[in-house]
Amino acid sequence: MTLQEYDYARESPSKLAASCLLLALTMKNLGGWTPTLEYYSGYRSQELHPLVKRLNFLLTYQPHDKLKAVRTKYSHRVFFEVAKVTPMDMLKLEEILKSC
């Protein structure tokens, strides 16, 4: 989704990937940013928080008329129906990120 949003072009690909991973871990309640993830990514959890919030906002307020083919593709069970996962409540995400 970020490929079609110009605002994300200035972010480094590694930071964007790390932020997406942290958001996914948080959304699926799979734990937080571990020292191993910090070591291999080169990013501390706190560095990723602003971008994680922006990504969740993008998921929450996405126009449903855009990217229908992508949404359909990733709604299939082969892709674990990730397009059907509901975004996190912004306040709950903020609370979880503060505790990281």
PDB file of C-alpha atoms in Angstrom:
ATOM      1  CA  MET A   1       0.000   0.000   0.000  1.00  0.00           C
ATOM      2  CA  THR A   2       2.850   2.378   0.702  1.00  0.00           C
ATOM      3  CA  LEU A   3       4.116   2.041  -2.853  1.00  0.00           C
ATOM      4  CA  GLN A   4       1.195   4.153  -4.031  1.00  0.00           C
ATOM      5  CA  GLU A   5       1.576   6.793  -1.346  1.00  0.00           C
ATOM      6  CA  TYR A   6       4.147   9.491  -2.099  1.00  0.00           C
ATOM      7  CA  ASP A   7       4.602  10.358   1.599  1.00  0.00           C
ATOM      8  CA  TYR A   8       6.338   7.030   2.196  1.00  0.00           C
ATOM      9  CA  ALA A   9       8.894   7.469  -0.611  1.00  0.00           C
ATOM     10  CA  ARG A  10      11.237   9.393   1.687  1.00  0.00           C
ATOM     11  CA  GLU A  11      11.402   6.531   4.211  1.00  0.00           C
ATOM     12  CA  SER A  12      14.262   4.095   3.903  1.00  0.00           C
ATOM     13  CA  PRO A  13      13.109   0.652   2.763  1.00  0.00           C
ATOM     14  CA  SER A  14      14.695  -1.023   5.780  1.00  0.00           C
ATOM     15  CA  LYS A  15      12.914   1.291   8.231  1.00  0.00           C
ATOM     16  CA  LEU A  16       9.627   0.809   6.407  1.00  0.00           C
ATOM     17  CA  ALA A  17      10.048  -2.986   6.515  1.00  0.00           C
ATOM     18  CA  ALA A  18      10.971  -2.926  10.204  1.00  0.00           C
ATOM     19  CA  SER A  19       7.968  -0.717  11.010  1.00  0.00           C
ATOM     20  CA  CYS A  20       5.649  -3.027   9.071  1.00  0.00           C
ATOM     21  CA  LEU A  21       7.008  -5.989  11.004  1.00  0.00           C
ATOM     22  CA  LEU A  22       6.517  -4.238  14.347  1.00  0.00           C
ATOM     23  CA  LEU A  23       2.959  -3.292  13.382  1.00  0.00           C
ATOM     24  CA  ALA A  24       2.213  -6.867  12.289  1.00  0.00           C
ATOM     25  CA  LEU A  25       3.632  -8.290  15.519  1.00  0.00           C
ATOM     26  CA  THR A  26       1.526  -5.855  17.504  1.00  0.00           C
ATOM     27  CA  MET A  27      -1.652  -6.461  15.494  1.00  0.00           C
ATOM     28  CA  LYS A  28      -1.369 -10.227  15.863  1.00  0.00           C
ATOM     29  CA  ASN A  29      -0.312  -9.964  19.533  1.00  0.00           C
ATOM     30  CA  LEU A  30       2.911 -11.880  18.840  1.00  0.00           C
ATOM     31  CA  GLY A  31       5.170  -9.887  21.108  1.00  0.00           C
ATOM     32  CA  GLY A  32       7.185  -6.771  20.714  1.00  0.00           C
ATOM     33  CA  TRP A  33      10.506  -5.671  19.343  1.00  0.00           C
ATOM     34  CA  THR A  34      13.128  -8.062  20.700  1.00  0.00           C
ATOM     35  CA  PRO A  35      16.857  -7.387  21.130  1.00  0.00           C
ATOM     36  CA  THR A  36      17.473  -9.783  18.227  1.00  0.00           C
ATOM     37  CA  LEU A  37      15.187  -7.773  15.931  1.00  0.00           C
ATOM     38  CA  GLU A  38      16.861  -4.580  17.101  1.00  0.00           C
ATOM     39  CA  TYR A  39      20.317  -5.995  16.393  1.00  0.00           C
ATOM     40  CA  TYR A  40      19.573  -7.316  12.913  1.00  0.00           C
ATOM     41  CA  SER A  41      17.380  -4.431  11.768  1.00  0.00           C
ATOM     42  CA  GLY A  42      19.525  -1.707  13.276  1.00  0.00           C
ATOM     43  CA  TYR A  43      16.449   0.086  14.661  1.00  0.00           C
ATOM     44  CA  ARG A  44      15.295   0.566  18.207  1.00  0.00           C
ATOM     45  CA  SER A  45      11.591   0.203  18.834  1.00  0.00           C
ATOM     46  CA  GLN A  46      11.216   3.882  19.741  1.00  0.00           C
ATOM     47  CA  GLU A  47      12.666   4.924  16.372  1.00  0.00           C
ATOM     48  CA  LEU A  48       9.914   3.001  14.596  1.00  0.00           C
ATOM     49  CA  HIS A  49       6.910   4.234  16.606  1.00  0.00           C
ATOM     50  CA  PRO A  50       6.038   7.297  14.475  1.00  0.00           C
ATOM     51  CA  LEU A  51       6.131   5.279  11.261  1.00  0.00           C
ATOM     52  CA  VAL A  52       4.158   2.405  12.817  1.00  0.00           C
ATOM     53  CA  LYS A  53       1.423   4.880  13.755  1.00  0.00           C
ATOM     54  CA  ARG A  54       1.372   6.313  10.225  1.00  0.00           C
ATOM     55  CA  LEU A  55       1.128   2.822   8.744  1.00  0.00           C
ATOM     56  CA  ASN A  56      -1.765   1.910  11.009  1.00  0.00           C
ATOM     57  CA  PHE A  57      -3.483   5.167  10.043  1.00  0.00           C
ATOM     58  CA  LEU A  58      -3.004   4.242   6.375  1.00  0.00           C
ATOM     59  CA  LEU A  59      -4.622   0.857   7.002  1.00  0.00           C
ATOM     60  CA  THR A  60      -7.457   2.375   9.002  1.00  0.00           C
ATOM     61  CA  TYR A  61      -8.440   5.133   6.596  1.00  0.00           C
ATOM     62  CA  GLN A  62      -7.679   3.530   3.235  1.00  0.00           C
ATOM     63  CA  PRO A  63     -10.127   4.190   0.442  1.00  0.00           C
ATOM     64  CA  HIS A  64     -11.863   0.927  -0.430  1.00  0.00           C
ATOM     65  CA  ASP A  65     -12.174   1.773  -4.113  1.00  0.00           C
ATOM     66  CA  LYS A  66      -8.388   1.655  -4.586  1.00  0.00           C
ATOM     67  CA  LEU A  67      -6.312  -1.514  -4.921  1.00  0.00           C
ATOM     68  CA  LYS A  68      -9.274  -3.889  -5.225  1.00  0.00           C
ATOM     69  CA  ALA A  69      -7.192  -6.561  -6.984  1.00  0.00           C
ATOM     70  CA  VAL A  70      -4.555  -6.477  -4.256  1.00  0.00           C
ATOM     71  CA  ARG A  71      -7.214  -6.622  -1.528  1.00  0.00           C
ATOM     72  CA  THR A  72      -8.916  -9.566  -3.248  1.00  0.00           C
ATOM     73  CA  LYS A  73      -5.645 -11.418  -3.715  1.00  0.00           C
ATOM     74  CA  TYR A  74      -4.582 -11.048  -0.075  1.00  0.00           C
ATOM     75  CA  SER A  75      -8.046 -11.940   1.200  1.00  0.00           C
ATOM     76  CA  HIS A  76      -7.451 -15.514   0.035  1.00  0.00           C
ATOM     77  CA  ARG A  77      -6.475 -18.164   2.572  1.00  0.00           C
ATOM     78  CA  VAL A  78      -3.273 -18.913   0.623  1.00  0.00           C
ATOM     79  CA  PHE A  79      -2.081 -15.500   1.846  1.00  0.00           C
ATOM     80  CA  PHE A  80      -3.548 -16.099   5.325  1.00  0.00           C
ATOM     81  CA  GLU A  81      -6.319 -13.574   4.627  1.00  0.00           C
ATOM     82  CA  VAL A  82      -4.107 -10.703   5.753  1.00  0.00           C
ATOM     83  CA  ALA A  83      -6.267  -8.168   3.905  1.00  0.00           C
ATOM     84  CA  LYS A  84      -9.121  -9.057   6.255  1.00  0.00           C
ATOM     85  CA  VAL A  85      -7.189  -8.266   9.440  1.00  0.00           C
ATOM     86  CA  THR A  86      -8.697  -5.204  11.064  1.00  0.00           C
ATOM     87  CA  PRO A  87      -6.345  -2.331  11.865  1.00  0.00           C
ATOM     88  CA  MET A  88      -5.634  -1.538  15.484  1.00  0.00           C
ATOM     89  CA  ASP A  89      -7.433   1.158  17.371  1.00  0.00           C
ATOM     90  CA  MET A  90      -5.083   4.156  17.384  1.00  0.00           C
ATOM     91  CA  LEU A  91      -5.336   4.664  21.156  1.00  0.00           C
ATOM     92  CA  LYS A  92      -4.682   0.995  21.869  1.00  0.00           C
ATOM     93  CA  LEU A  93      -1.689   1.026  19.510  1.00  0.00           C
ATOM     94  CA  GLU A  94      -0.327   4.123  21.249  1.00  0.00           C
ATOM     95  CA  GLU A  95      -0.687   2.399  24.618  1.00  0.00           C
ATOM     96  CA  ILE A  96       1.085  -0.756  23.431  1.00  0.00           C
ATOM     97  CA  LEU A  97       3.911   1.187  21.822  1.00  0.00           C
ATOM     98  CA  LYS A  98       4.505   3.181  25.003  1.00  0.00           C
ATOM     99  CA  SER A  99       5.065  -0.054  26.896  1.00  0.00           C
ATOM    100  CA  CYS A 100       7.695  -1.270  24.382  1.00  0.00           C
TER     101      CYS A 100
END
